[in-house]
Protein backbone atom coordinates (compact mmCIF):
# COMPACT_ATOMS: atom_id res chain seq x y z
CA UNK A 1 0.00 0.00 0.00
CA UNK A 2 2.79 2.43 0.87
CA UNK A 3 4.70 1.55 -2.29
CA UNK A 4 1.60 2.11 -4.42
CA UNK A 5 1.14 5.53 -2.84
CA UNK A 6 4.76 6.50 -3.53
CA UNK A 7 4.48 5.24 -7.11
CA UNK A 8 1.18 7.00 -7.75
CA UNK A 9 2.56 10.35 -6.60
CA UNK A 10 6.05 9.85 -8.08
CA UNK A 11 7.61 10.66 -4.71
CA UNK A 12 10.82 8.65 -5.12
CA UNK A 13 11.80 10.09 -8.54
CA UNK A 14 11.20 13.64 -7.32
CA UNK A 15 13.26 13.04 -4.18
CA UNK A 16 16.03 11.49 -6.27
CA UNK A 17 16.06 14.55 -8.55
CA UNK A 18 16.12 16.93 -5.62
CA UNK A 19 18.90 15.03 -3.88
CA UNK A 20 20.99 15.07 -7.04
CA UNK A 21 20.43 18.80 -7.44
CA UNK A 22 21.54 19.34 -3.85
CA UNK A 23 24.77 17.48 -4.54
CA UNK A 24 25.39 19.40 -7.76
CA UNK A 25 24.52 22.91 -6.56
CA UNK A 26 25.41 22.59 -2.86
CA UNK A 27 23.31 25.59 -1.83
CA UNK A 28 24.16 27.32 1.47
CA UNK A 29 20.60 26.72 2.72
CA UNK A 30 19.51 23.25 1.53
CA UNK A 31 16.05 23.47 3.09
CA UNK A 32 15.24 26.78 1.39
CA UNK A 33 16.60 25.36 -1.87
CA UNK A 34 14.29 22.34 -1.61
CA UNK A 35 11.29 24.53 -0.81
CA UNK A 36 12.05 26.69 -3.86
CA UNK A 37 12.37 23.68 -6.17
CA UNK A 38 9.19 22.06 -4.85
CA UNK A 39 7.35 25.36 -5.30
CA UNK A 40 8.59 25.53 -8.91
CA UNK A 41 7.29 22.01 -9.52
CA UNK A 42 3.90 22.80 -7.96
CA UNK A 43 3.49 26.05 -9.90
CA UNK A 44 4.42 24.40 -13.19
CA UNK A 45 1.92 21.61 -12.51
CA UNK A 46 -0.82 24.19 -11.84
CA UNK A 47 -0.05 25.78 -15.23
CA UNK A 48 -0.17 22.36 -16.89
CA UNK A 49 3.54 22.48 -17.66
CA UNK A 50 6.39 20.23 -16.78
CA UNK A 51 9.43 21.63 -15.09
CA UNK A 52 12.93 20.57 -15.92
CA UNK A 53 14.90 20.14 -12.74
CA UNK A 54 18.14 20.03 -14.68
CA UNK A 55 19.83 22.55 -16.92
CA UNK A 56 22.70 22.11 -19.36
CA UNK A 57 25.29 23.16 -16.77
CA UNK A 58 24.03 20.44 -14.44
CA UNK A 59 25.06 17.77 -16.94
CA UNK A 60 28.72 18.80 -16.72
CA UNK A 61 28.55 18.98 -12.93
CA UNK A 62 26.89 15.57 -12.80
CA UNK A 63 29.60 14.14 -15.04
CA UNK A 64 32.30 15.41 -12.68
CA UNK A 65 30.36 14.04 -9.73
CA UNK A 66 30.42 10.54 -11.26
CA UNK A 67 33.98 10.84 -12.61
CA UNK A 68 35.50 9.98 -9.23
CA UNK A 69 38.88 9.07 -10.73
CA UNK A 70 39.15 12.37 -12.61
CA UNK A 71 40.07 10.58 -15.85
CA UNK A 72 37.34 12.26 -17.90
CA UNK A 73 35.59 8.98 -18.65
CA UNK A 74 32.73 7.04 -17.12
CA UNK A 75 32.03 3.33 -17.00
CA UNK A 76 28.72 2.17 -18.53
CA UNK A 77 27.31 1.56 -15.05
CA UNK A 78 28.17 5.13 -14.06
CA UNK A 79 26.48 6.47 -17.20
CA UNK A 80 23.34 4.52 -16.30
CA UNK A 81 23.40 5.95 -12.77
CA UNK A 82 23.89 9.47 -14.11
CA UNK A 83 21.03 9.10 -16.58
CA UNK A 84 18.77 7.75 -13.86
CA UNK A 85 19.69 10.76 -11.74
CA UNK A 86 18.69 13.05 -14.60
CA UNK A 87 15.40 11.23 -14.95
PDB file of C-alpha atoms in Angstrom:
ATOM      1  CA  UNK A   1       0.000   0.000   0.000  1.00  0.00           C
ATOM      2  CA  UNK A   2       2.787   2.425   0.875  1.00  0.00           C
ATOM      3  CA  UNK A   3       4.704   1.553  -2.285  1.00  0.00           C
ATOM      4  CA  UNK A   4       1.599   2.107  -4.416  1.00  0.00           C
ATOM      5  CA  UNK A   5       1.140   5.527  -2.840  1.00  0.00           C
ATOM      6  CA  UNK A   6       4.756   6.501  -3.525  1.00  0.00           C
ATOM      7  CA  UNK A   7       4.484   5.243  -7.114  1.00  0.00           C
ATOM      8  CA  UNK A   8       1.183   7.004  -7.752  1.00  0.00           C
ATOM      9  CA  UNK A   9       2.564  10.354  -6.600  1.00  0.00           C
ATOM     10  CA  UNK A  10       6.053   9.849  -8.080  1.00  0.00           C
ATOM     11  CA  UNK A  11       7.612  10.658  -4.712  1.00  0.00           C
ATOM     12  CA  UNK A  12      10.825   8.649  -5.118  1.00  0.00           C
ATOM     13  CA  UNK A  13      11.805  10.086  -8.537  1.00  0.00           C
ATOM     14  CA  UNK A  14      11.198  13.640  -7.315  1.00  0.00           C
ATOM     15  CA  UNK A  15      13.261  13.043  -4.181  1.00  0.00           C
ATOM     16  CA  UNK A  16      16.032  11.490  -6.272  1.00  0.00           C
ATOM     17  CA  UNK A  17      16.063  14.547  -8.554  1.00  0.00           C
ATOM     18  CA  UNK A  18      16.122  16.934  -5.622  1.00  0.00           C
ATOM     19  CA  UNK A  19      18.901  15.031  -3.878  1.00  0.00           C
ATOM     20  CA  UNK A  20      20.994  15.066  -7.041  1.00  0.00           C
ATOM     21  CA  UNK A  21      20.429  18.796  -7.440  1.00  0.00           C
ATOM     22  CA  UNK A  22      21.543  19.336  -3.848  1.00  0.00           C
ATOM     23  CA  UNK A  23      24.774  17.476  -4.539  1.00  0.00           C
ATOM     24  CA  UNK A  24      25.390  19.404  -7.756  1.00  0.00           C
ATOM     25  CA  UNK A  25      24.522  22.908  -6.562  1.00  0.00           C
ATOM     26  CA  UNK A  26      25.405  22.589  -2.862  1.00  0.00           C
ATOM     27  CA  UNK A  27      23.309  25.592  -1.829  1.00  0.00           C
ATOM     28  CA  UNK A  28      24.157  27.320   1.468  1.00  0.00           C
ATOM     29  CA  UNK A  29      20.599  26.716   2.715  1.00  0.00           C
ATOM     30  CA  UNK A  30      19.508  23.252   1.534  1.00  0.00           C
ATOM     31  CA  UNK A  31      16.046  23.469   3.088  1.00  0.00           C
ATOM     32  CA  UNK A  32      15.237  26.779   1.392  1.00  0.00           C
ATOM     33  CA  UNK A  33      16.598  25.360  -1.873  1.00  0.00           C
ATOM     34  CA  UNK A  34      14.289  22.341  -1.614  1.00  0.00           C
ATOM     35  CA  UNK A  35      11.289  24.532  -0.807  1.00  0.00           C
ATOM     36  CA  UNK A  36      12.046  26.686  -3.861  1.00  0.00           C
ATOM     37  CA  UNK A  37      12.370  23.678  -6.170  1.00  0.00           C
ATOM     38  CA  UNK A  38       9.189  22.057  -4.851  1.00  0.00           C
ATOM     39  CA  UNK A  39       7.353  25.364  -5.303  1.00  0.00           C
ATOM     40  CA  UNK A  40       8.588  25.528  -8.909  1.00  0.00           C
ATOM     41  CA  UNK A  41       7.288  22.010  -9.516  1.00  0.00           C
ATOM     42  CA  UNK A  42       3.900  22.796  -7.956  1.00  0.00           C
ATOM     43  CA  UNK A  43       3.493  26.050  -9.900  1.00  0.00           C
ATOM     44  CA  UNK A  44       4.418  24.396 -13.190  1.00  0.00           C
ATOM     45  CA  UNK A  45       1.921  21.611 -12.515  1.00  0.00           C
ATOM     46  CA  UNK A  46      -0.818  24.192 -11.841  1.00  0.00           C
ATOM     47  CA  UNK A  47      -0.046  25.776 -15.229  1.00  0.00           C
ATOM     48  CA  UNK A  48      -0.171  22.361 -16.889  1.00  0.00           C
ATOM     49  CA  UNK A  49       3.539  22.483 -17.664  1.00  0.00           C
ATOM     50  CA  UNK A  50       6.387  20.226 -16.778  1.00  0.00           C
ATOM     51  CA  UNK A  51       9.429  21.628 -15.092  1.00  0.00           C
ATOM     52  CA  UNK A  52      12.928  20.574 -15.915  1.00  0.00           C
ATOM     53  CA  UNK A  53      14.897  20.136 -12.740  1.00  0.00           C
ATOM     54  CA  UNK A  54      18.143  20.031 -14.682  1.00  0.00           C
ATOM     55  CA  UNK A  55      19.827  22.549 -16.921  1.00  0.00           C
ATOM     56  CA  UNK A  56      22.701  22.111 -19.355  1.00  0.00           C
ATOM     57  CA  UNK A  57      25.292  23.162 -16.772  1.00  0.00           C
ATOM     58  CA  UNK A  58      24.030  20.443 -14.439  1.00  0.00           C
ATOM     59  CA  UNK A  59      25.058  17.767 -16.938  1.00  0.00           C
ATOM     60  CA  UNK A  60      28.717  18.803 -16.716  1.00  0.00           C
ATOM     61  CA  UNK A  61      28.552  18.980 -12.932  1.00  0.00           C
ATOM     62  CA  UNK A  62      26.894  15.572 -12.796  1.00  0.00           C
ATOM     63  CA  UNK A  63      29.603  14.138 -15.044  1.00  0.00           C
ATOM     64  CA  UNK A  64      32.296  15.407 -12.679  1.00  0.00           C
ATOM     65  CA  UNK A  65      30.359  14.035  -9.727  1.00  0.00           C
ATOM     66  CA  UNK A  66      30.417  10.542 -11.259  1.00  0.00           C
ATOM     67  CA  UNK A  67      33.983  10.835 -12.615  1.00  0.00           C
ATOM     68  CA  UNK A  68      35.497   9.981  -9.233  1.00  0.00           C
ATOM     69  CA  UNK A  69      38.878   9.072 -10.729  1.00  0.00           C
ATOM     70  CA  UNK A  70      39.149  12.371 -12.614  1.00  0.00           C
ATOM     71  CA  UNK A  71      40.072  10.575 -15.850  1.00  0.00           C
ATOM     72  CA  UNK A  72      37.344  12.259 -17.902  1.00  0.00           C
ATOM     73  CA  UNK A  73      35.587   8.985 -18.647  1.00  0.00           C
ATOM     74  CA  UNK A  74      32.726   7.039 -17.117  1.00  0.00           C
ATOM     75  CA  UNK A  75      32.031   3.334 -16.999  1.00  0.00           C
ATOM     76  CA  UNK A  76      28.721   2.174 -18.535  1.00  0.00           C
ATOM     77  CA  UNK A  77      27.309   1.556 -15.054  1.00  0.00           C
ATOM     78  CA  UNK A  78      28.174   5.134 -14.064  1.00  0.00           C
ATOM     79  CA  UNK A  79      26.482   6.469 -17.198  1.00  0.00           C
ATOM     80  CA  UNK A  80      23.339   4.516 -16.299  1.00  0.00           C
ATOM     81  CA  UNK A  81      23.399   5.946 -12.773  1.00  0.00           C
ATOM     82  CA  UNK A  82      23.895   9.474 -14.106  1.00  0.00           C
ATOM     83  CA  UNK A  83      21.034   9.102 -16.585  1.00  0.00           C
ATOM     84  CA  UNK A  84      18.773   7.754 -13.863  1.00  0.00           C
ATOM     85  CA  UNK A  85      19.688  10.757 -11.743  1.00  0.00           C
ATOM     86  CA  UNK A  86      18.688  13.050 -14.604  1.00  0.00           C
ATOM     87  CA  UNK A  87      15.397  11.226 -14.954  1.00  0.00           C
TER      88      UNK A  87
END
